[in-house]
Tab-separated table of C-alpha atoms in Angstrom:
chain	number	residue	atom	x	y	z
A	1	MET	CA	0.766	-91.584	37.505
A	2	SER	CA	3.393	-88.986	38.262
A	3	PRO	CA	2.355	-85.948	40.317
A	4	GLY	CA	3.018	-83.794	37.277
A	5	ALA	CA	0.427	-85.667	35.243
A	6	GLY	CA	-2.095	-85.192	38.016
A	7	ARG	CA	-1.574	-81.456	38.011
A	8	ARG	CA	-1.838	-81.327	34.254
A	9	SER	CA	-5.124	-83.195	34.276
A	10	ASP	CA	-6.296	-80.787	36.972
A	11	VAL	CA	-5.562	-77.889	34.693
A	12	ALA	CA	-7.386	-79.601	31.856
A	13	LEU	CA	-10.372	-80.270	34.096
A	14	HIS	CA	-10.561	-76.678	35.250
A	15	GLY	CA	-10.142	-75.458	31.710
A	16	ALA	CA	-13.048	-77.591	30.519
A	17	LEU	CA	-15.242	-76.566	33.448
A	18	MET	CA	-14.541	-72.892	32.909
A	19	LEU	CA	-15.177	-73.159	29.191
A	20	ALA	CA	-18.541	-74.776	29.899
A	21	SER	CA	-19.304	-72.077	32.470
A	22	ALA	CA	-18.502	-69.411	29.910
A	23	VAL	CA	-20.854	-71.025	27.405
A	24	VAL	CA	-23.606	-71.102	30.012
A	25	LEU	CA	-23.021	-67.600	31.348
A	26	PHE	CA	-22.417	-65.731	28.124
A	27	PRO	CA	-26.060	-65.462	27.002
A	28	PHE	CA	-26.957	-64.190	30.476
A	29	LEU	CA	-24.211	-61.599	30.304
A	30	TRP	CA	-25.189	-60.612	26.806
A	31	ILE	CA	-28.857	-60.013	27.531
A	32	THR	CA	-27.981	-58.122	30.712
A	33	LEU	CA	-25.698	-55.815	28.743
A	34	ALA	CA	-28.410	-55.352	26.114
A	35	ALA	CA	-30.829	-54.278	28.848
A	36	PHE	CA	-28.499	-51.387	29.706
A	37	LYS	CA	-27.993	-50.261	26.101
A	38	THR	CA	-29.950	-47.853	23.976
A	39	GLN	CA	-31.591	-49.305	20.891
A	40	ILE	CA	-28.976	-47.543	18.749
A	41	ALA	CA	-26.049	-48.918	20.741
A	42	LEU	CA	-27.498	-52.400	20.417
A	43	MET	CA	-28.034	-52.189	16.661
A	44	SER	CA	-24.663	-50.653	15.903
A	45	GLY	CA	-23.007	-53.399	17.923
A	46	VAL	CA	-20.551	-51.129	19.711
A	47	VAL	CA	-18.447	-52.699	22.424
A	48	ARG	CA	-18.115	-49.580	24.579
A	49	PHE	CA	-21.317	-47.877	25.540
A	50	THR	CA	-22.741	-45.705	28.295
A	51	PRO	CA	-25.139	-47.795	30.363
A	52	VAL	CA	-28.641	-46.375	30.639
A	53	LEU	CA	-31.498	-47.244	32.961
A	54	SER	CA	-34.208	-46.017	30.620
A	55	ASN	CA	-35.186	-49.552	29.556
A	56	PHE	CA	-35.890	-50.624	33.107
A	57	ARG	CA	-37.718	-47.378	33.796
A	58	GLU	CA	-39.797	-47.844	30.683
A	59	VAL	CA	-40.616	-51.491	31.481
A	60	LEU	CA	-41.482	-50.902	35.110
A	61	PHE	CA	-43.032	-47.473	35.273
A	62	SER	CA	-44.253	-46.298	31.884
A	63	ARG	CA	-47.948	-45.555	31.659
A	64	THR	CA	-48.666	-48.378	29.205
A	65	SER	CA	-46.570	-50.949	31.026
A	66	GLU	CA	-48.279	-53.598	33.113
A	67	TYR	CA	-45.089	-55.298	34.126
A	68	LEU	CA	-45.463	-54.707	37.863
A	69	HIS	CA	-48.972	-56.054	37.632
A	70	ASN	CA	-47.688	-59.163	35.844
A	71	PHE	CA	-45.009	-59.540	38.476
A	72	ALA	CA	-47.666	-59.458	41.178
A	73	ASN	CA	-49.727	-62.011	39.243
A	74	SER	CA	-46.781	-64.385	39.000
A	75	THR	CA	-46.080	-63.997	42.701
A	76	ILE	CA	-49.687	-64.614	43.708
A	77	VAL	CA	-50.026	-67.669	41.501
A	78	GLY	CA	-46.607	-68.993	42.525
A	79	VAL	CA	-47.176	-68.591	46.263
A	80	GLY	CA	-50.740	-69.897	46.105
A	81	SER	CA	-49.995	-72.974	44.032
A	82	THR	CA	-46.855	-73.737	46.031
A	83	ALA	CA	-48.674	-73.539	49.363
A	84	GLY	CA	-51.482	-75.703	48.037
A	85	VAL	CA	-49.239	-78.308	46.487
A	86	LEU	CA	-47.108	-78.570	49.639
A	87	ILE	CA	-50.117	-79.147	51.880
A	88	ILE	CA	-51.851	-81.622	49.583
A	89	GLY	CA	-48.606	-83.313	48.583
A	90	THR	CA	-47.322	-83.761	52.131
A	91	LEU	CA	-50.623	-85.124	53.408
A	92	GLY	CA	-50.812	-87.491	50.458
A	93	ALA	CA	-47.202	-88.555	50.830
A	94	TRP	CA	-47.677	-89.315	54.500
A	95	SER	CA	-50.777	-91.305	53.701
A	96	LEU	CA	-49.015	-93.304	50.975
A	97	ARG	CA	-46.235	-94.147	53.389
A	98	ARG	CA	-48.300	-95.054	56.424
A	99	MET	CA	-51.167	-96.887	54.823
A	100	ARG	CA	-51.118	-100.041	52.771
A	101	TRP	CA	-52.933	-98.623	49.811
A	102	PRO	CA	-54.211	-101.022	47.174
A	103	PHE	CA	-52.023	-101.088	44.114
A	104	TRP	CA	-54.451	-99.206	41.902
A	105	VAL	CA	-54.168	-96.175	44.139
A	106	SER	CA	-50.408	-95.985	44.480
A	107	GLY	CA	-49.957	-97.305	40.952
A	108	GLY	CA	-52.432	-94.788	39.616
A	109	LEU	CA	-50.604	-91.913	41.249
A	110	LEU	CA	-47.320	-93.194	39.902
A	111	ALA	CA	-48.893	-93.472	36.466
A	112	TRP	CA	-49.954	-89.854	36.760
A	113	ALA	CA	-46.365	-88.839	37.324
A	114	ILE	CA	-45.230	-90.917	34.397
A	115	VAL	CA	-47.973	-89.597	32.146
A	116	PHE	CA	-46.785	-86.072	32.843
A	117	GLN	CA	-43.316	-87.265	31.990
A	118	MET	CA	-44.330	-88.612	28.633
A	119	ILE	CA	-46.911	-86.179	27.358
A	120	PRO	CA	-46.288	-82.454	27.480
A	121	PRO	CA	-48.732	-80.548	29.722
A	122	ILE	CA	-49.775	-78.589	26.654
A	123	THR	CA	-51.915	-81.549	25.583
A	124	MET	CA	-54.080	-81.029	28.658
A	125	VAL	CA	-54.540	-77.357	27.987
A	126	GLY	CA	-57.353	-77.684	25.473
A	127	ALA	CA	-59.547	-79.599	27.865
A	128	TRP	CA	-58.571	-77.390	30.795
A	129	TYR	CA	-59.476	-74.309	28.784
A	130	VAL	CA	-62.968	-75.592	28.035
A	131	MET	CA	-63.472	-76.817	31.615
A	132	PHE	CA	-62.262	-73.560	33.175
A	133	ARG	CA	-64.374	-71.471	30.822
A	134	THR	CA	-67.445	-73.462	31.751
A	135	VAL	CA	-67.051	-73.116	35.502
A	136	GLY	CA	-65.716	-69.555	35.436
A	137	LEU	CA	-62.126	-70.341	36.422
A	138	TYR	CA	-60.666	-69.021	33.176
A	139	ASN	CA	-58.601	-65.875	33.700
A	140	THR	CA	-58.723	-66.129	37.506
A	141	TYR	CA	-55.952	-66.674	40.042
A	142	PRO	CA	-57.490	-69.852	41.511
A	143	GLY	CA	-57.749	-71.285	38.008
A	144	LEU	CA	-54.066	-70.953	37.178
A	145	MET	CA	-53.117	-71.950	40.727
A	146	LEU	CA	-55.070	-75.185	40.339
A	147	ALA	CA	-53.451	-75.848	36.974
A	148	HIS	CA	-49.938	-75.332	38.370
A	149	LEU	CA	-50.826	-77.360	41.433
A	150	THR	CA	-51.854	-80.237	39.182
A	151	LEU	CA	-48.645	-80.001	37.167
A	152	ASN	CA	-46.411	-80.070	40.248
A	153	LEU	CA	-48.309	-82.395	42.569
A	154	PRO	CA	-46.740	-85.651	41.305
A	155	LEU	CA	-43.267	-84.274	41.883
A	156	VAL	CA	-44.105	-83.117	45.408
A	157	LEU	CA	-45.926	-86.330	46.229
A	158	TRP	CA	-42.915	-88.478	45.430
A	159	MET	CA	-40.330	-86.116	46.812
A	160	MET	CA	-42.198	-85.695	50.087
A	161	SER	CA	-42.867	-89.410	50.400
A	162	VAL	CA	-39.102	-89.857	50.518
A	163	PHE	CA	-38.737	-87.292	53.289
A	164	VAL	CA	-41.705	-88.629	55.237
A	165	GLY	CA	-40.245	-92.100	54.959
A	166	GLN	CA	-37.146	-90.867	56.750
A	167	VAL	CA	-39.056	-89.838	59.861
A	168	PRO	CA	-38.063	-92.357	62.544
A	169	GLU	CA	-41.002	-94.534	63.442
A	170	GLU	CA	-39.931	-94.439	67.101
A	171	LEU	CA	-40.595	-90.714	67.114
A	172	GLU	CA	-44.147	-91.221	65.979
A	173	GLU	CA	-44.683	-94.044	68.452
A	174	ALA	CA	-43.391	-91.902	71.285
A	175	ALA	CA	-45.857	-89.172	70.365
A	176	ARG	CA	-48.670	-91.726	70.228
A	177	ILE	CA	-47.843	-92.996	73.685
A	178	ASP	CA	-48.034	-89.431	74.882
A	179	GLY	CA	-51.556	-89.421	73.517
A	180	ALA	CA	-51.175	-87.346	70.388
A	181	SER	CA	-53.968	-87.639	67.852
A	182	THR	CA	-53.007	-88.177	64.223
A	183	PRO	CA	-53.365	-84.546	63.085
A	184	VAL	CA	-51.365	-83.346	66.078
A	185	LEU	CA	-48.725	-85.978	65.407
A	186	LEU	CA	-48.448	-84.845	61.797
A	187	TRP	CA	-48.160	-81.202	62.722
A	188	ARG	CA	-45.921	-81.543	65.767
A	189	VAL	CA	-43.702	-84.470	64.783
A	190	VAL	CA	-43.699	-85.138	61.059
A	191	VAL	CA	-43.773	-81.583	59.713
A	192	PRO	CA	-40.830	-80.320	61.812
A	193	VAL	CA	-38.706	-83.298	60.784
A	194	VAL	CA	-39.442	-82.941	57.079
A	195	ARG	CA	-39.003	-79.172	57.077
A	196	PRO	CA	-35.836	-79.242	54.915
A	197	GLY	CA	-37.759	-81.302	52.390
A	198	LEU	CA	-40.626	-78.834	52.447
A	199	VAL	CA	-38.230	-75.960	51.814
A	200	ALA	CA	-36.592	-77.802	48.918
A	201	CYS	CA	-39.917	-78.769	47.365
A	202	GLY	CA	-41.344	-75.321	47.906
A	203	LEU	CA	-38.450	-73.510	46.252
A	204	LEU	CA	-38.399	-75.888	43.319
A	205	VAL	CA	-42.135	-75.781	42.769
A	206	PHE	CA	-42.262	-71.998	43.063
A	207	ILE	CA	-39.552	-71.650	40.423
A	208	LEU	CA	-41.380	-74.072	38.119
A	209	SER	CA	-44.601	-72.140	38.559
A	210	TRP	CA	-42.837	-68.795	38.080
A	211	ASN	CA	-41.384	-69.913	34.757
A	212	GLU	CA	-44.334	-71.912	33.451
A	213	PHE	CA	-45.471	-70.567	30.115
A	214	ALA	CA	-47.643	-72.797	27.949
A	215	VAL	CA	-50.472	-73.350	30.411
A	216	ALA	CA	-50.404	-69.783	31.723
A	217	LEU	CA	-50.659	-68.465	28.171
A	218	ASN	CA	-53.880	-70.368	27.573
A	219	LEU	CA	-55.600	-69.924	30.902
A	220	THR	CA	-54.979	-66.225	31.502
A	221	ALA	CA	-55.955	-62.996	29.835
A	222	LYS	CA	-54.794	-59.430	30.445
A	223	GLN	CA	-55.742	-59.216	34.126
A	224	THR	CA	-54.022	-62.375	35.282
A	225	ALA	CA	-51.174	-62.699	32.761
A	226	THR	CA	-47.964	-63.888	34.385
A	227	VAL	CA	-44.492	-62.579	33.588
A	228	PRO	CA	-43.517	-65.133	30.903
A	229	VAL	CA	-46.810	-64.505	29.119
A	230	ALA	CA	-46.221	-60.757	29.246
A	231	ILE	CA	-42.700	-61.050	27.834
A	232	ALA	CA	-43.910	-63.242	25.008
A	233	LYS	CA	-46.466	-60.549	24.182
A	234	TYR	CA	-43.652	-58.010	23.928
A	235	ALA	CA	-42.000	-60.142	21.292
A	236	GLN	CA	-45.139	-60.062	19.167
A	237	GLU	CA	-45.675	-56.340	19.257
A	238	PHE	CA	-45.691	-54.315	16.101
A	239	GLU	CA	-42.482	-52.469	16.761
A	240	ILE	CA	-40.137	-54.628	18.762
A	241	GLN	CA	-38.175	-52.775	21.420
A	242	TYR	CA	-35.291	-55.183	21.786
A	243	THR	CA	-33.654	-53.398	24.682
A	244	GLN	CA	-36.883	-53.222	26.662
A	245	MET	CA	-37.491	-56.863	25.981
A	246	ALA	CA	-34.040	-57.584	27.331
A	247	ALA	CA	-34.754	-55.528	30.444
A	248	SER	CA	-38.014	-57.363	31.078
A	249	ALA	CA	-36.333	-60.737	30.559
A	250	VAL	CA	-33.573	-59.808	33.004
A	251	LEU	CA	-36.103	-58.672	35.603
A	252	SER	CA	-38.118	-61.871	35.196
A	253	THR	CA	-35.070	-64.007	35.895
A	254	ILE	CA	-34.123	-62.291	39.142
A	255	PRO	CA	-36.610	-63.937	41.567
A	256	ALA	CA	-35.860	-67.488	40.441
A	257	LEU	CA	-32.161	-66.713	40.431
A	258	LEU	CA	-32.253	-65.369	43.980
A	259	LEU	CA	-34.188	-68.404	45.160
A	260	LEU	CA	-31.680	-70.712	43.501
A	261	LEU	CA	-28.751	-68.935	45.083
A	262	ILE	CA	-30.322	-68.797	48.536
A	263	GLY	CA	-31.751	-72.272	48.476
A	264	GLN	CA	-29.468	-74.246	46.198
A	265	ARG	CA	-28.295	-76.438	49.034
A	266	TYR	CA	-31.879	-77.350	49.850
A	267	ILE	CA	-32.900	-77.761	46.235
A	268	ILE	CA	-30.052	-80.111	45.426
A	269	LYS	CA	-30.712	-82.031	48.622
A	270	GLY	CA	-34.357	-82.346	47.697
A	271	LEU	CA	-33.568	-83.556	44.206
A	272	THR	CA	-31.069	-86.000	45.620
A	273	ALA	CA	-33.662	-87.433	47.946
A	274	GLY	CA	-36.289	-87.609	45.228
A	275	ALA	CA	-33.876	-89.298	42.913
A	276	ILE	CA	-32.215	-91.910	45.002
A	277	LYS	CA	-34.014	-93.104	48.018
B	1	MET	CA	-66.222	-101.653	59.528
B	2	PHE	CA	-64.188	-100.298	62.388
B	3	TRP	CA	-61.271	-98.269	61.226
B	4	SER	CA	-58.782	-96.816	63.594
B	5	GLU	CA	-58.566	-93.078	63.864
B	6	GLU	CA	-55.225	-93.199	62.056
B	7	THR	CA	-56.588	-95.168	59.121
B	8	ARG	CA	-59.466	-92.780	58.704
B	9	PHE	CA	-57.131	-89.823	58.779
B	10	ALA	CA	-54.786	-91.478	56.280
B	11	TRP	CA	-57.731	-91.941	53.946
B	12	LEU	CA	-58.699	-88.315	54.279
B	13	SER	CA	-55.135	-87.161	53.715
B	14	LEU	CA	-54.882	-88.775	50.323
B	15	MET	CA	-58.290	-87.576	49.187
B	16	PRO	CA	-57.277	-84.075	48.021
B	17	ALA	CA	-54.499	-85.511	45.858
B	18	LEU	CA	-56.797	-88.167	44.406
B	19	LEU	CA	-59.504	-85.599	43.800
B	20	ILE	CA	-57.140	-83.334	41.887
B	21	PHE	CA	-55.893	-86.301	39.926
B	22	ALA	CA	-59.435	-87.291	38.988
B	23	VAL	CA	-60.734	-83.829	38.154
B	24	PHE	CA	-57.726	-82.267	36.433
B	25	VAL	CA	-56.000	-85.279	34.891
B	26	VAL	CA	-58.322	-88.226	34.336
B	27	PHE	CA	-61.350	-86.215	33.306
B	28	PRO	CA	-59.473	-83.915	30.873
B	29	VAL	CA	-57.845	-86.906	29.187
B	30	VAL	CA	-61.229	-88.504	28.597
B	31	TYR	CA	-62.755	-85.159	27.694
B	32	SER	CA	-59.967	-84.413	25.196
B	33	PHE	CA	-60.715	-87.689	23.505
B	34	TYR	CA	-64.379	-86.757	23.313
B	35	LEU	CA	-63.484	-83.296	21.990
B	36	SER	CA	-61.650	-84.849	19.076
B	37	PHE	CA	-64.910	-85.821	17.392
B	38	PRO	CA	-66.947	-82.625	17.044
B	39	GLU	CA	-65.990	-79.623	14.968
B	40	TRP	CA	-65.884	-76.518	17.107
B	41	ASN	CA	-63.886	-73.302	16.940
B	42	ARG	CA	-64.086	-72.027	20.538
B	43	MET	CA	-66.268	-69.095	19.457
B	44	SER	CA	-69.414	-70.569	18.039
B	45	PRO	CA	-71.901	-71.845	20.602
B	46	GLN	CA	-72.749	-74.936	18.626
B	47	ALA	CA	-70.403	-77.850	18.067
B	48	GLU	CA	-71.059	-80.113	15.125
B	49	TRP	CA	-70.394	-83.827	15.433
B	50	VAL	CA	-68.123	-84.828	12.576
B	51	GLY	CA	-66.950	-88.248	13.674
B	52	LEU	CA	-63.459	-89.084	12.495
B	53	ALA	CA	-63.193	-86.103	10.135
B	54	ASN	CA	-60.730	-84.320	12.456
B	55	TYR	CA	-58.437	-87.331	12.357
B	56	ALA	CA	-58.784	-87.564	8.586
B	57	ALA	CA	-57.780	-83.916	8.284
B	58	LEU	CA	-54.790	-84.523	10.515
B	59	VAL	CA	-53.575	-87.443	8.418
B	60	ARG	CA	-53.762	-85.307	5.288
B	61	ASP	CA	-51.891	-82.431	6.925
B	62	ASP	CA	-48.307	-82.205	5.685
B	63	THR	CA	-47.010	-80.380	8.733
B	64	PHE	CA	-48.455	-82.991	11.033
B	65	LEU	CA	-47.071	-85.840	8.964
B	66	ARG	CA	-43.602	-84.334	9.105
B	67	SER	CA	-43.750	-83.704	12.833
B	68	PRO	CA	-42.933	-87.221	14.149
B	69	LEU	CA	-39.655	-87.276	12.232
B	70	GLN	CA	-38.797	-83.710	13.262
B	71	THR	CA	-39.586	-84.450	16.879
B	72	SER	CA	-37.522	-87.637	16.788
B	73	LEU	CA	-34.527	-85.837	15.317
B	74	PHE	CA	-34.829	-83.011	17.820
B	75	THR	CA	-35.171	-85.393	20.738
B	76	ALA	CA	-32.301	-87.604	19.630
B	77	GLY	CA	-30.025	-84.622	19.048
B	78	SER	CA	-30.748	-82.749	22.241
B	79	THR	CA	-30.841	-85.870	24.414
B	80	GLY	CA	-27.501	-86.954	22.998
B	81	CYS	CA	-25.889	-83.641	23.902
B	82	ILE	CA	-27.482	-83.594	27.337
B	83	VAL	CA	-26.466	-87.142	28.185
B	84	VAL	CA	-22.846	-86.552	27.230
B	85	PHE	CA	-22.627	-83.377	29.237
B	86	SER	CA	-24.539	-84.858	32.156
B	87	LEU	CA	-22.115	-87.743	32.365
B	88	LEU	CA	-19.252	-85.304	32.598
B	89	THR	CA	-20.853	-83.136	35.268
B	90	ALA	CA	-22.100	-86.159	37.174
B	91	LEU	CA	-18.477	-87.138	37.653
B	92	LEU	CA	-17.715	-83.729	39.104
B	93	PRO	CA	-18.136	-84.623	42.786
B	94	ASP	CA	-15.555	-87.377	42.397
B	95	GLN	CA	-12.960	-84.790	41.537
B	96	LYS	CA	-13.193	-83.347	45.057
B	97	LEU	CA	-13.134	-79.818	43.759
B	98	LYS	CA	-13.466	-76.916	46.135
B	99	GLN	CA	-15.468	-75.006	43.539
B	100	PHE	CA	-17.890	-77.876	43.008
B	101	ARG	CA	-20.885	-75.949	44.307
B	102	LEU	CA	-20.088	-72.907	42.213
B	103	TYR	CA	-19.895	-74.878	38.979
B	104	ARG	CA	-23.032	-76.776	39.830
B	105	THR	CA	-24.942	-73.555	40.441
B	106	ILE	CA	-23.719	-72.075	37.173
B	107	TYR	CA	-24.724	-75.120	35.143
B	108	TYR	CA	-28.118	-75.164	36.785
B	109	LEU	CA	-28.868	-71.519	35.959
B	110	PRO	CA	-30.493	-72.112	32.546
B	111	ALA	CA	-32.849	-74.661	34.078
B	112	VAL	CA	-34.379	-72.054	36.392
B	113	THR	CA	-34.726	-69.462	33.656
B	114	SER	CA	-38.054	-69.156	31.890
B	115	VAL	CA	-38.207	-70.616	28.392
B	116	VAL	CA	-39.494	-67.308	27.128
B	117	ALA	CA	-36.404	-65.397	28.252
B	118	ILE	CA	-34.202	-68.141	26.837
B	119	GLY	CA	-36.102	-67.987	23.562
B	120	ILE	CA	-35.520	-64.255	23.288
B	121	VAL	CA	-31.794	-64.495	23.935
B	122	TRP	CA	-31.220	-67.329	21.494
B	123	LEU	CA	-33.341	-65.645	18.844
B	124	TRP	CA	-30.790	-62.845	18.981
B	125	ILE	CA	-27.801	-65.097	19.146
B	126	PHE	CA	-28.951	-66.779	15.943
B	127	ASP	CA	-29.942	-63.517	14.232
B	128	PRO	CA	-28.306	-63.662	10.782
B	129	ASP	CA	-27.430	-59.957	10.625
B	130	TYR	CA	-26.772	-58.804	14.175
B	131	GLY	CA	-26.526	-62.128	15.994
B	132	LEU	CA	-23.652	-63.105	18.194
B	133	ILE	CA	-22.608	-66.188	16.219
B	134	ASN	CA	-22.546	-64.504	12.851
B	135	GLU	CA	-20.757	-61.452	14.263
B	136	ALA	CA	-18.072	-63.757	15.597
B	137	LEU	CA	-17.841	-65.565	12.264
B	138	LYS	CA	-17.607	-62.209	10.493
B	139	ALA	CA	-14.695	-61.255	12.712
B	140	LEU	CA	-12.994	-64.404	11.466
B	141	GLY	CA	-13.752	-63.404	7.892
B	142	LEU	CA	-16.511	-65.953	7.401
B	143	ILE	CA	-20.077	-65.397	6.315
B	144	GLY	CA	-22.440	-67.096	8.719
B	145	PRO	CA	-25.515	-69.037	7.613
B	146	ARG	CA	-29.097	-67.794	8.098
B	147	TRP	CA	-29.610	-70.161	11.053
B	148	LEU	CA	-33.299	-70.100	12.014
B	149	ALA	CA	-34.296	-68.750	8.611
B	150	ASP	CA	-32.562	-71.642	6.862
B	151	THR	CA	-34.798	-74.705	6.923
B	152	SER	CA	-31.849	-77.093	7.054
B	153	LEU	CA	-30.352	-75.314	10.078
B	154	THR	CA	-33.491	-74.642	12.112
B	155	LEU	CA	-33.432	-78.023	13.783
B	156	PRO	CA	-29.733	-77.928	14.738
B	157	SER	CA	-30.270	-74.419	16.117
B	158	LEU	CA	-33.119	-75.671	18.270
B	159	ILE	CA	-31.033	-78.606	19.436
B	160	ILE	CA	-28.227	-76.281	20.498
B	161	THR	CA	-30.685	-74.156	22.447
B	162	ALA	CA	-32.262	-77.160	24.162
B	163	ALA	CA	-28.863	-78.609	25.008
B	164	TRP	CA	-27.798	-75.293	26.516
B	165	ARG	CA	-30.949	-75.100	28.586
B	166	ASN	CA	-30.547	-78.585	30.005
B	167	ILE	CA	-26.835	-78.537	30.611
B	168	GLY	CA	-27.636	-78.535	34.328
B	169	TYR	CA	-29.342	-81.913	34.172
B	170	GLY	CA	-26.108	-83.601	35.021
B	171	ALA	CA	-25.399	-81.049	37.676
B	172	THR	CA	-28.550	-82.071	39.498
B	173	ASP	CA	-27.930	-85.669	38.700
B	174	SER	CA	-24.697	-85.392	40.549
B	175	ARG	CA	-27.252	-85.086	43.300
B	176	CYS	CA	-26.895	-88.747	42.661
B	177	HIS	CA	-23.856	-88.462	44.716
B	178	PRO	CA	-22.426	-85.543	46.551
B	179	ASP	CA	-21.906	-88.143	49.246
B	180	GLY	CA	-21.690	-91.475	47.579
B	181	PRO	CA	-21.858	-93.507	44.407
B	182	ALA	CA	-24.993	-93.094	42.371
B	183	VAL	CA	-26.770	-96.282	41.543
B	184	PRO	CA	-26.155	-98.776	44.334
B	185	ARG	CA	-27.798	-96.561	46.937
B	186	CYS	CA	-31.129	-97.110	45.339
B	187	GLY	CA	-31.604	-100.538	46.806
B	188	GLY	CA	-29.539	-99.577	49.786
B	189	THR	CA	-32.282	-98.059	51.862
B	190	ALA	CA	-34.561	-100.997	51.367
B	191	GLY	CA	-31.777	-103.393	52.200
B	192	ARG	CA	-30.946	-101.636	55.397
B	193	ASN	CA	-34.428	-101.575	56.751
B	194	PRO	CA	-36.765	-103.842	54.820
B	195	ASP	CA	-39.424	-104.333	57.503
B	196	ARG	CA	-39.965	-100.675	57.981
B	197	LEU	CA	-41.133	-100.087	54.455
B	198	GLY	CA	-43.001	-103.302	54.106
B	199	ILE	CA	-42.166	-103.567	50.450
B	200	GLY	CA	-39.855	-106.023	48.752
B	201	GLY	CA	-36.491	-104.868	47.530
B	202	ALA	CA	-37.187	-105.500	43.874
B	203	ARG	CA	-40.378	-103.541	43.921
B	204	ARG	CA	-38.639	-100.683	45.657
B	205	ASP	CA	-35.890	-100.653	43.107
B	206	ARG	CA	-38.414	-100.338	40.368
B	207	ARG	CA	-40.132	-97.570	42.191
B	208	CYS	CA	-37.016	-95.614	42.910
B	209	ALA	CA	-35.970	-95.915	39.302
B	210	ALA	CA	-39.265	-94.323	38.407
B	211	GLN	CA	-38.710	-91.648	41.008
B	212	ARG	CA	-35.369	-90.840	39.551
B	213	GLY	CA	-37.116	-90.336	36.261
B	214	ILE	CA	-39.566	-87.984	37.874
B	215	GLY	CA	-36.871	-85.955	39.517
B	216	GLN	CA	-35.337	-85.351	36.158
B	217	GLY	CA	-38.529	-84.658	34.365
B	218	CYS	CA	-39.203	-81.525	36.322
B	219	GLY	CA	-36.380	-79.774	34.567
B	220	ALA	CA	-37.641	-80.637	31.147
B	221	GLY	CA	-41.108	-79.222	31.600
B	222	GLY	CA	-40.351	-75.991	29.785
């Protein structure tokens, strides 16, 4: 191949990549612009408009708005379920790696992961709803946390088992010789080594919990509604305020977006580990 | 039975995960099956046992009968798009681009956006009167179709949306190789250190194939 051909294919590659980027980014750009428009500017479809902040003000601070409350709900549920799933998942992963579990245990846990692959979580919601109602977990933070924890545990279990498997056995043996008990060994040796994996898992799981809609819709009511549930409610209101809906959608995307940008290196690394090893 | 301290602790460590599995997965599956026999509307206190009547109603329901075909078409269409695009982005790292990370982040954006926000945006994009697509077509002198309001175009519209959302699949699958070729590494770890893991290579390969599936599934949840 001549050097000229190489450069030309480079140009073609970049062209294709940029086109794809434009396709991905355009809806984001469009909804962000809509959030800064007045309803009239949006409907008349003008290209030039004076940006206004009234939509954001209305969404965040109007008397009838509960958006900040929903934001807090999402944060509480996200942090709680993520912390829980990391603790339970890491302990379980370590146990799966270090013990020779009978096949029905490891196989059963694998089946769980596969079941969640094949059937949408929404099929569990009916039973969860009845269960949670009965024991008083419906419309509570712990209830939704447990539901999200259950949805994400298989992922964490397998991802963390990869990271735990990478801990050098010599390190653990050295700690044993120094007389460390198993809990101490876990906390002082294993956890520090798998910290990048914990960060990756944590970010990923938090984002999944933040965006989760179907289960949250069924297990929450007004007091505990998360952000996606609240936005969906907007869309069903009698008089749809498109621009406010856009503003609330933009605001809801920001936390996950920030986490992706800050932690993308970790997230990709985590997915790589979960996928390959 | 005399178990070492480590064995006992390993048992305890797996218990929370097993407990959650039993209470929130196994039980609900069984319970759902049980719930398919009575007639109950969430409000009334009393449920009436109707046997297979719920299933009979389902089989007579036109919407339900159409749904397998619709779902198959949707899945085939969106998976096709995603696979093609994923293959392209999965080759990205081989191109040794400086902007590799930037592109990857961009393509992964839709995957970390809530389905609700995505739904809102695409509802507008497909809007027959004010929507982006039809505005663009109008500028070209064409009259756009009714998209979501047109029964023959609803499914393609949904497929486009799903494909857009999952464009980043390949970008994370190129996780398969920022630093190496994708598939062969699977067995690689086991080959390098077989004693350590105590599991045969073939079994490991099967397991890691399953893990790869899991890694991808997380994106599809929405």
